[in-house]
Every structure is written in structure tokens, then in C-alpha cells.
Coordinates of C-alpha atoms and ligand atoms in Angstrom, one line a residue:
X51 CA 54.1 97.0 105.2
X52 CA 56.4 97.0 108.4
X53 CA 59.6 99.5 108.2
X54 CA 62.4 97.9 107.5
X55 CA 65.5 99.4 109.8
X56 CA 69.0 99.7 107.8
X57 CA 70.3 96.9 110.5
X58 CA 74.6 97.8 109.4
X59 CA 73.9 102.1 109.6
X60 CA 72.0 101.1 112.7
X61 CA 75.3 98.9 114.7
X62 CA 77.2 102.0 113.7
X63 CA 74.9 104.5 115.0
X64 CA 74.7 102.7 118.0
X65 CA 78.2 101.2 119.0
X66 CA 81.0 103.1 117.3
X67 CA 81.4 106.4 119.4
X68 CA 81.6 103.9 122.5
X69 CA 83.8 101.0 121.4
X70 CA 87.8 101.3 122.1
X71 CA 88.2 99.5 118.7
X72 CA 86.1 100.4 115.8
X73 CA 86.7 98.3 112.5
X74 CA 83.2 98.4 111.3
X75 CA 83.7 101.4 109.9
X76 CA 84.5 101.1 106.1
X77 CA 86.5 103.8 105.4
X78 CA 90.3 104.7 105.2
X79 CA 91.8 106.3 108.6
X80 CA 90.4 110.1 107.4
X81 CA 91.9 113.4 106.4
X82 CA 92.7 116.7 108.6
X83 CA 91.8 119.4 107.1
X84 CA 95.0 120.3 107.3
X85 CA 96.1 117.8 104.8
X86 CA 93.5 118.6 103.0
X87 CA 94.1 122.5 102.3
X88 CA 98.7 121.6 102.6
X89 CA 98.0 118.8 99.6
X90 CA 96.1 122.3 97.8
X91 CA 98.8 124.2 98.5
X92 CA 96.7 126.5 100.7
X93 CA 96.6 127.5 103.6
X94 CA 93.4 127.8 105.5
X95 CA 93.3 131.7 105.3
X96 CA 91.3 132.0 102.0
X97 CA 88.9 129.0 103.1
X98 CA 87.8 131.6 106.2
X99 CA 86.4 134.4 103.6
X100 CA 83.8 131.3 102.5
X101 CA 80.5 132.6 103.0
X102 CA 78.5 130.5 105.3
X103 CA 75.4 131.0 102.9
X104 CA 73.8 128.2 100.9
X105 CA 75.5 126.4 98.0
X106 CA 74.3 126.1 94.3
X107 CA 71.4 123.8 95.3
X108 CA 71.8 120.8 92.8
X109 CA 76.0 122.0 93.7
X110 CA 78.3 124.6 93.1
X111 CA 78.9 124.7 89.6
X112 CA 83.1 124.8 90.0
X113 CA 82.5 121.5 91.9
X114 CA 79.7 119.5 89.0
X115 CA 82.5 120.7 86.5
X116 CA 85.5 118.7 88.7
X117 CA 83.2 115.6 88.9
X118 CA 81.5 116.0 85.4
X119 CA 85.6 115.7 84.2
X120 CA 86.1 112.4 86.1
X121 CA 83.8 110.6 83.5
X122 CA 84.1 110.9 79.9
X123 CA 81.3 112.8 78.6
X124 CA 79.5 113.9 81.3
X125 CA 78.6 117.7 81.6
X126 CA 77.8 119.8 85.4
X127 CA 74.2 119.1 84.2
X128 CA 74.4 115.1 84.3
X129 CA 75.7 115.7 88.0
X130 CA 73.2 116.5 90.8
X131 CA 75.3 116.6 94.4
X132 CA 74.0 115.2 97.4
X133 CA 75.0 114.5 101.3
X134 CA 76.8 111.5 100.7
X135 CA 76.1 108.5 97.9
X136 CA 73.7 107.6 101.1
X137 CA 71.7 110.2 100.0
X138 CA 72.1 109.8 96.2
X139 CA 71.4 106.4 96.4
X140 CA 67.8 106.9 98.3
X141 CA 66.6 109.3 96.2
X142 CA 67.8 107.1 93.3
X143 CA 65.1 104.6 94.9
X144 CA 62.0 106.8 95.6
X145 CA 62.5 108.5 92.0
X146 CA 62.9 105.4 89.5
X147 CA 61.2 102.6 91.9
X148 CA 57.4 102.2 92.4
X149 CA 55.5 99.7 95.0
X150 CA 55.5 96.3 93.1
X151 CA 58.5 97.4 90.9
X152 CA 61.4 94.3 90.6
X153 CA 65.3 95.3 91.7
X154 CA 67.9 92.8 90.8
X155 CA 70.4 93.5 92.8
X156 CA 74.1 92.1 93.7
X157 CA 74.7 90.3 96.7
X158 CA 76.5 90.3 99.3
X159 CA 76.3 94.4 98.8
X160 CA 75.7 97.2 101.0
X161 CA 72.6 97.1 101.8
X162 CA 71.0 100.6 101.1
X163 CA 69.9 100.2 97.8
X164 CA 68.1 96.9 98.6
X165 CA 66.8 98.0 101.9
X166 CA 65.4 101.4 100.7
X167 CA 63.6 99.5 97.5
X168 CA 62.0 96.7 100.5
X169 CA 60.6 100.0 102.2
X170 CA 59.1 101.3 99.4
X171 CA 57.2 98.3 98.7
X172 CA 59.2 96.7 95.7
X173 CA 59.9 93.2 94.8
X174 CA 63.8 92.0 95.4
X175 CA 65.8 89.5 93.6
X176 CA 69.2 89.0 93.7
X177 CA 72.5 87.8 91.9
X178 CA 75.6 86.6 93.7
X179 CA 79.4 86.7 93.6
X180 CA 80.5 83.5 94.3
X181 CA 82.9 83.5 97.2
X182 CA 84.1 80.0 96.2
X183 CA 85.2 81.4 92.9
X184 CA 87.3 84.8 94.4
X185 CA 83.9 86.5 94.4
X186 CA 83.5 86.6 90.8
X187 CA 80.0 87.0 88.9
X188 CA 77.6 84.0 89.1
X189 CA 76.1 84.6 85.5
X190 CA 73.6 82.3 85.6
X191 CA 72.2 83.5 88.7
X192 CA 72.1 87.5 86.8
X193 CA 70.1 85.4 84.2
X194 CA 67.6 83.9 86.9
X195 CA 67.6 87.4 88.7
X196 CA 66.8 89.8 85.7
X197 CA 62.9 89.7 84.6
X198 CA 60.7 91.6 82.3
X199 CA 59.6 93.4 84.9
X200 CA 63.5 94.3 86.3
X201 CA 63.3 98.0 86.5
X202 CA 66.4 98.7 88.5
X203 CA 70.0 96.2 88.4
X204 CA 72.1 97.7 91.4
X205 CA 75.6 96.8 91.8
X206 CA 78.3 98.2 94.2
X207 CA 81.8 98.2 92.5
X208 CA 84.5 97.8 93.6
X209 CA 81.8 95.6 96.1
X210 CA 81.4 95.9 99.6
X211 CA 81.9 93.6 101.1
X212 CA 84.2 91.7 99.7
X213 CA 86.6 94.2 97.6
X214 CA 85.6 92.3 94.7
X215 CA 86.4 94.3 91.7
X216 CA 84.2 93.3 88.4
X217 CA 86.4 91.8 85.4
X218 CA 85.0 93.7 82.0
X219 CA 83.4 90.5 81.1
X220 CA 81.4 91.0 84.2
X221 CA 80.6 94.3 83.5
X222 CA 79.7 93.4 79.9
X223 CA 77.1 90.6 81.3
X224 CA 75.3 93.3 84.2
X225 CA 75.3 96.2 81.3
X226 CA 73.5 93.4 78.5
X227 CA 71.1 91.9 81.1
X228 CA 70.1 95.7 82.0
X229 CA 69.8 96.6 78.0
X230 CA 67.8 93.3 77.4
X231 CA 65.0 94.7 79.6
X232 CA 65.4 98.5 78.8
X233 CA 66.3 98.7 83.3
X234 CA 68.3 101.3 85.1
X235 CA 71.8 100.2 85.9
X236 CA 72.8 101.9 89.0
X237 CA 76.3 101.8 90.0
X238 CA 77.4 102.5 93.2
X239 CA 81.6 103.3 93.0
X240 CA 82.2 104.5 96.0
X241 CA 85.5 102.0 96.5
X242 CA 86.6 103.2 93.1
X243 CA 90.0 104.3 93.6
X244 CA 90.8 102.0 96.9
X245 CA 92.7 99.0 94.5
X246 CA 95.0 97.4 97.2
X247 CA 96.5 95.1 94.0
X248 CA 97.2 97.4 91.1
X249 CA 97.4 101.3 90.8
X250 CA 94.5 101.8 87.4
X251 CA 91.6 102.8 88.7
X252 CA 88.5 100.9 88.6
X253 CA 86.5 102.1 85.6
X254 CA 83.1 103.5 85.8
X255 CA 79.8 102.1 84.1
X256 CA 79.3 105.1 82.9
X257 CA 78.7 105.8 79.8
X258 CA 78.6 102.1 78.7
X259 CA 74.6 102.1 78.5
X260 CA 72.1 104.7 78.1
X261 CA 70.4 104.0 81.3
X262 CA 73.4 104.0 83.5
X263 CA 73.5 105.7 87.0
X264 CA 76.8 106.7 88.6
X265 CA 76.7 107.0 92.3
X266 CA 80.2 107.9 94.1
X267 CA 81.3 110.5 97.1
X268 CA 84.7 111.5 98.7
X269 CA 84.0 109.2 101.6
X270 CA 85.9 106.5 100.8
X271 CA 88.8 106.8 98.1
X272 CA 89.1 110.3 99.5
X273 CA 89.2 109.7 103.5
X274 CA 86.9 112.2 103.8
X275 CA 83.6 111.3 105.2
X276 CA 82.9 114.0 107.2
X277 CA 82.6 116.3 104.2
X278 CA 79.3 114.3 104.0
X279 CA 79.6 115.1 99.7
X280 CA 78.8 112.4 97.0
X281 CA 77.2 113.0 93.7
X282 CA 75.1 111.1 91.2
X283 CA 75.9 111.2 87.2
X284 CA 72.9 110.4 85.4
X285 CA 71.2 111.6 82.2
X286 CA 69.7 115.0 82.2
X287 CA 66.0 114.1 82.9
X288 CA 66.6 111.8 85.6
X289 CA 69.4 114.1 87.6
X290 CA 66.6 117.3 87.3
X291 CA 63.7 114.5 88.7
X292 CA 66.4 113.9 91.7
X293 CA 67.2 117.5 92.3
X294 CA 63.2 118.3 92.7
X295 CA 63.4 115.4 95.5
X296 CA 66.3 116.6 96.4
X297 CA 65.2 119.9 97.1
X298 CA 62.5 117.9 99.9
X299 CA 64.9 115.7 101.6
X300 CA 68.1 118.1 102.4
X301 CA 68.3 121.3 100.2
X302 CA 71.7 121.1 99.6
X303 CA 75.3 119.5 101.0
X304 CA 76.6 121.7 102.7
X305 CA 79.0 125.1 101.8
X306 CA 81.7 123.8 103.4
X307 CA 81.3 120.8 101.7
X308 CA 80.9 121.8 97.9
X309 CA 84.3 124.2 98.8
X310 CA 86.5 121.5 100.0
X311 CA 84.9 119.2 98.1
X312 CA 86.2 121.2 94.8
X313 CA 89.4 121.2 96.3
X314 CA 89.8 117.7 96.6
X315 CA 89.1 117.0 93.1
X316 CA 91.9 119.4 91.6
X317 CA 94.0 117.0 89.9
X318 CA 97.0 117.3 92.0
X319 CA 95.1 117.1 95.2
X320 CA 93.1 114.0 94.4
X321 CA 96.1 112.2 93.1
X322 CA 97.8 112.8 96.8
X323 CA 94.4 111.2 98.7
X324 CA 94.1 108.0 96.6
X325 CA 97.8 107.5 97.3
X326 CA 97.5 108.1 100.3
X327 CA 94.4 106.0 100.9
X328 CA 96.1 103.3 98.9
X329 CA 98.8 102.6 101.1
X330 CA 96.7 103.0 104.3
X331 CA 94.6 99.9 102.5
X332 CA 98.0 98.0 101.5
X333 CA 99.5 98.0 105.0
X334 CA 96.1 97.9 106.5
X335 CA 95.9 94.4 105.0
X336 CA 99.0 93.1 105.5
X337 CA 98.8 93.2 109.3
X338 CA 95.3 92.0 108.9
X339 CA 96.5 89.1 107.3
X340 CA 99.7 88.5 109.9
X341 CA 96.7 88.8 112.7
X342 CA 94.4 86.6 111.2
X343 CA 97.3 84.4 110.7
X344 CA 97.8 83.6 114.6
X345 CA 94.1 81.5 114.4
X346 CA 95.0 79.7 110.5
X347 CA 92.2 76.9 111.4
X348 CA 89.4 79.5 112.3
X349 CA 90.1 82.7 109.3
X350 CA 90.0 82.2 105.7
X351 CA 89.8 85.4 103.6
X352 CA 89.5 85.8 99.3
X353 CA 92.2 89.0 99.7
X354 CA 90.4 91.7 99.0
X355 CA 91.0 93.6 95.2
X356 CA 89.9 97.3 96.3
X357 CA 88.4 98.9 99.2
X358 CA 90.0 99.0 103.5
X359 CA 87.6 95.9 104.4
X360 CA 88.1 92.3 104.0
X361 CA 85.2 90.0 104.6
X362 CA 86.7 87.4 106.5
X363 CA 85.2 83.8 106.7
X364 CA 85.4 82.3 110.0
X365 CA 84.5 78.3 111.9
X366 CA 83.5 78.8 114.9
X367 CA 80.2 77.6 116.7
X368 CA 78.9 81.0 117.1
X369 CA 76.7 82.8 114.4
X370 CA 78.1 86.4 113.4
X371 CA 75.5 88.4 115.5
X372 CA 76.7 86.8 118.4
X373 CA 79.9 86.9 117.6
X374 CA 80.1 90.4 117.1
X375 CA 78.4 91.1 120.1
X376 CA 80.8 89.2 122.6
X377 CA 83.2 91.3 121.0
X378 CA 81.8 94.6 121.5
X379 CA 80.9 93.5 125.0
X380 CA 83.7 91.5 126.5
X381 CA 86.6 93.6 123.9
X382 CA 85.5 96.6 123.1
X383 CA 86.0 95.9 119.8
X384 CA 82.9 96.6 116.9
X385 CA 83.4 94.7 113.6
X386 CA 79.7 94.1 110.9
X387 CA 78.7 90.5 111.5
X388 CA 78.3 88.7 107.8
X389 CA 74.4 88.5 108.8
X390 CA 73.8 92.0 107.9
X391 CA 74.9 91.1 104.2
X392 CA 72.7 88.0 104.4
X393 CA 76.3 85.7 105.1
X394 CA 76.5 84.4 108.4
X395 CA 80.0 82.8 109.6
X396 CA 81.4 86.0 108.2
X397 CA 83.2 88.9 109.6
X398 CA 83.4 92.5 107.7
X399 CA 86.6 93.8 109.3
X400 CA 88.1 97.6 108.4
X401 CA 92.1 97.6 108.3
X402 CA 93.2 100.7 106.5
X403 CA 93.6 102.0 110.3
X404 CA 96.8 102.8 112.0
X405 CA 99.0 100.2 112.6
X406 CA 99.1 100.1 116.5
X407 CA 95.7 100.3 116.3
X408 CA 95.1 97.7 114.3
X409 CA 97.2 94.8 115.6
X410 CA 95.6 95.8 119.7
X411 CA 92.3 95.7 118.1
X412 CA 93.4 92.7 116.4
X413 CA 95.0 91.2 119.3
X414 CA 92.0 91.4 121.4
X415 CA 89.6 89.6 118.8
X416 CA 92.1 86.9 119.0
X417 CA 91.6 86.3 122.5
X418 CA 88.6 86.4 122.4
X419 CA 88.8 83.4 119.5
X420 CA 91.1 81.4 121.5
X421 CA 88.3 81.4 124.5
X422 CA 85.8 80.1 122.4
X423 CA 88.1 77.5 120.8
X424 CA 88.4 77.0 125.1
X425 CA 85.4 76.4 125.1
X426 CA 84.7 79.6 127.3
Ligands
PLP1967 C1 78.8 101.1 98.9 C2 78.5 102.2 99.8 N1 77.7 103.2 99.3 C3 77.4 104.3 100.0 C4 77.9 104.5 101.3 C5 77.5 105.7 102.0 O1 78.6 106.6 101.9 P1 78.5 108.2 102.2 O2 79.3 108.5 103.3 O3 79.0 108.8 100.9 O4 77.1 108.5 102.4 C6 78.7 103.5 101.8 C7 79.2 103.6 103.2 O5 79.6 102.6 103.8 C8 79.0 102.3 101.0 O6 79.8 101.4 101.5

């Protein structure tokens, strides 16, 4: 079996510290530090008496207890923290999946969760969101997708993607096609907390099913990716089989990381990030849409319910590789071609940027759209 390379991770890695224009990324414009500890109330003095040593390895316990309390009745020991969901999400793969083991999974999605399960040598099947219908649940396709053999459903709500946020009928229809076969449900809400259209936040699957997984992480709601944190929730048995993996792949996060990462999540502190990355995603959007706005024949976009991206459809003759490549090359400017989530003639463009940013970034993928409409 041939490696399979995570083809999205792998644009990033190699384009995004070179590009003027970066709107591949999928986060929110991030967080100083500054912010960070002035939101606390702090100021950085009492952060410098942290001891660089290691951190509690599964997580420091002040900072499981802050997440445990984001989901009704989870406990610090249902909450193992990782680097990242990126991390919680492999490890989520090479504990619970074996070679010749069946994933359902939801597409289009990030593709981690699907990519890591190929590599490991087990059998994919998917269920869509049907763009034609604002990206809502094709049931019958869940039906077709989930087998007696399903040992994994993976879905990524709010989605990316497409912002798609799932309706509770939706999330009714994933959680009884999971029970029907006894499979893990692992839900990946990192975007949970990024609604652009109303101000609840998306709930979690967890607790809705015995067998659900919580994946989530302060790199998107939060702006703050460079913490590297995210966490899984999961029941007891299956968060101690993670932590012995765990305890191969990294150690720990980091001490830096499980500090400020406790800070964030003080109530008063996390309710000053999701505004702020709330507004950065409703602006974002609005000048995404005036931009698109200036090619009407070429971009059609479903507006996206959560997250900063919007994955927008586009007619021209070019396939989304290609596309994206001209971009980089003759712009400067990096944006995911829809091939990397199986969808060509599709862009996946970040917006919860600044706003000069934005609209010269913007401005220059229009040009380059109205020299291919030039035929040049
Ligand atoms: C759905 C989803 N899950 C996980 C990740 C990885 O995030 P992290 O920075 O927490 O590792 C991403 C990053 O784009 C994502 O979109």
C-alpha cells in the first residue's frame, strides 16, 4: 500500500510563508498574546514565573476541567489533550481503525480523518451534503454509506468546507445510522463557535450516543493556532487507549500551551475570542461577497452558516489545480482548489482577514479571472 500524502496540509506547507496573499488558510486573522493575557485581565508578568517543564501528560488538570465544563457531563478524565484536533484526530484513527476496517465518512470534509484511515489500510465510503440543496444532508446517500461493517462515521461540523452547519434532524440521522451498527461517531467541531448567521453556538454530539467522539482545539473559534492545543472528549476507556498512543507520537502539547490554553477558556475570556472571531467572519464575508460580486457570471457561493471560508463555485475552463496554481504563480495569491475535497470547479477561499487585505488579495484573483475570460 502506497502512502498517501495529506495533498491540502501539503499546499500549505509548501506555499503559504511565500505567497503575498494567503487565503488558504482556514482560520480567523489570529490573537497576540497580548490580547490574549489583556482579555484575562493579566498582564504578562505572572505568565513569566511558568515553569518551562513538561505539562500533565494527558493535560494539565486546570485546563481538562475548563474543557470537560464546555460539554454537559463530561469529567477531566473523558478529556485527553493533544497538539491540535490534527493530532487528536490521527490518533483517533490508528486507535479505533484496523486494515480492512469501513469509515463512512462526510464529504466534502477536511480530509484528515479520511486520508489517515486510507493510510492505514481501511475501506472508505462516503455520504454527501448536497451543495444544490445549501449543503444539507443527503440521507439516502448516509443509508448507502453506513454497512455492517461501518466501524467509524466521521463528520466535521460546522463542515469545512462549506460552513454547512447540521440541522438536528441531520444530526438525529448520523447519530441513528451510527447506533444501528454499534460505530464510533467522531465529530470533529473545530468551526464550532465561528456562526457568521446567528450568535447560539453550534451544539456538540456529545453526549447524544454512547459511542460519540468529540474532537475540537482553540485554532479556529479561538484565533489561536499557534497554541497548537486541541483536545478529544471520549469515554474513559477510549481517551486512556489514546493517551498510551499519545504518549508515542508527542508526549504532551506543550506548557505554554496548556497555560494559555486555560486562560482562554475562562468564561469571560472565551466569550471576548468568539466575538471577536465572529465579526472578523461577518465582515470577512461581506467583502468576499462585494469581490466575488465584480465577476457575477463566473462565482456562485451557498453563504456560508459558520466558519471564515466559503467554498466558492466557479465556470471557467480551468480545473481548480490549475487554477490555483496560476494564481500562486502569476498573483501571489494561495487559495485550496475544490480538488483537494474531491470538488473540482471549486474554490475554498479564507475571508475572516483584514479588510485591506482582503479586497487586494481579492482584487488580484479578479484579474486574473478577467484574463482568462480574455482568453489569456
Ligand atoms: C476540520 C478541521 N479539523 C482539524 C484541523 C486541524 O486543526 P489544528 O490546528 O487544531 O490541528 C483543521 C485545520 O484546518 C480543520 O479544518
Amino acid at each position: 500500500m502506497e502512502f498517501e500524502p495529506f495533498a491540502l496540509e501539503q499546499l500549505l506547507s509548501d506555499w503559504e510563508q511565500t505567497v503575498d496573499f494567503n487565503f488558504a488558510e482556514s482560520g480567523v486573522y489570529p490573537v497576540l498574546l497580548r490580547e490574549l493575557l489583556e482579555m484575562a485581565g493579566e498582564g504578562v508578568e505572572p505568565m513569566l514565573d511558568t515553569l518551562l517543564n513538561y505539562p500533565e501528560v494527558n493535560g494539565d488538570l486546570a485546563l481538562r476541567e475548563r474543557i470537560a465544563a464546555l460539554y454537559g457531563d463530561a469529567k477531566p478524565e473523558n478529556v485527553l489533550v493533544t497538539i491540535g484536533a490534527s493530532e487528536a484526530n490521527y490518533l483517533l484513527v490508528n486507535t479505533l481503525l484496523e486494515p480492512g476496517d469501513e469509515l463512512a465518512v462526510m464529504r466534502p470534509t477536511y480530509m484528515q480523518v479520511e486520508g489517515a484511515a486510507r493510510n492505514r489500510g481501511a475501506v472508505i465510503r462516503s455520504f454527501n451534503l448536497d451543495e444544490t440543496r445549501g449543503w444539507a444532508l443527503d440521507t439516502e446517500s448516509l443509508t448507502v454509506a453506513v454497512t455492517e461493517k461501518t466501524k467509524m462515521i466521521a463528520v466535521v461540523n460546522p463542515n469545512n468546507p462549506s460552513g454547512k452547519i447540521l440541522t438536528e434532524a441531520e444530526m438525529n440521522a448520523i447519530v441513528q445510522a451510527a447506533d444501528a451498527v454499534g460505530a464510533w461517531l467522531i465529530a470533529d467541531e473545530v468551526y464550532a463557535g465561528t456562526e457568521r448567521e446567528r450568535n447560539d453556538q453550534t451544539p456538540s454530539f456529545q453526549g447524544r450516543y454512547d459511542k460519540v467522539i468529540a474532537v475540537n482545539g482553540l485554532s479556529k473559534a479561538y484565533g489561536l493556532p499557534g497554541l497548537r492545543l486541541g483536545w478529544v472528549v471520549a469515554p474513559e476507556t477510549v481517551t486512556t487507549a489514546l493517551w498510551r498512543r499519545h504518549e508515542f507520537t508527542t508526549i504532551s502539547a506543550s506548557m505554554l500551551g496548556n497555560r494559555l490554553g486555560e486562560v482562554a477558556l475562562r468564561p469571560k475570556v472565551r466569550d471576548q475570542l468568539i466575538q471577536r472571531t465572529r465579526r472578523l467572519i461577518r465582515d470577512g464575508f461581506a467583502t468576499l461577497e462585494k469581490m466575488l460580486a465584480s465577476h457575477r457570471d463566473v462565482f456562485s457561493v451557498v453563504p456560508p452558516m459558520a466558519s471564515a471560508l466559503s467554498f466558492v463555485r466557479y465556470d471557467l475552463p480551468i480545473g481548480s489545480t490549475d487554477l490555483v496554481h496560476r494564481l500562486r504563480s502569476e498573483k501571489s495569491v494561495l487559495m485550496v482548489p475544490g480538488d483537494c475535497f474531491g470538488l473540482d470547479q471549486h474554490l475554498r477561499i479564507s475571508s475572516a482577514l483584514q479588510e485591506g487585505y482582503l479586497r487586494e488579495g481579492l482584487g488580484r484573483m479578479n484579474d486574473l479571472v478577467s484574463n482568462i475570460l480574455a482568453g489569456r
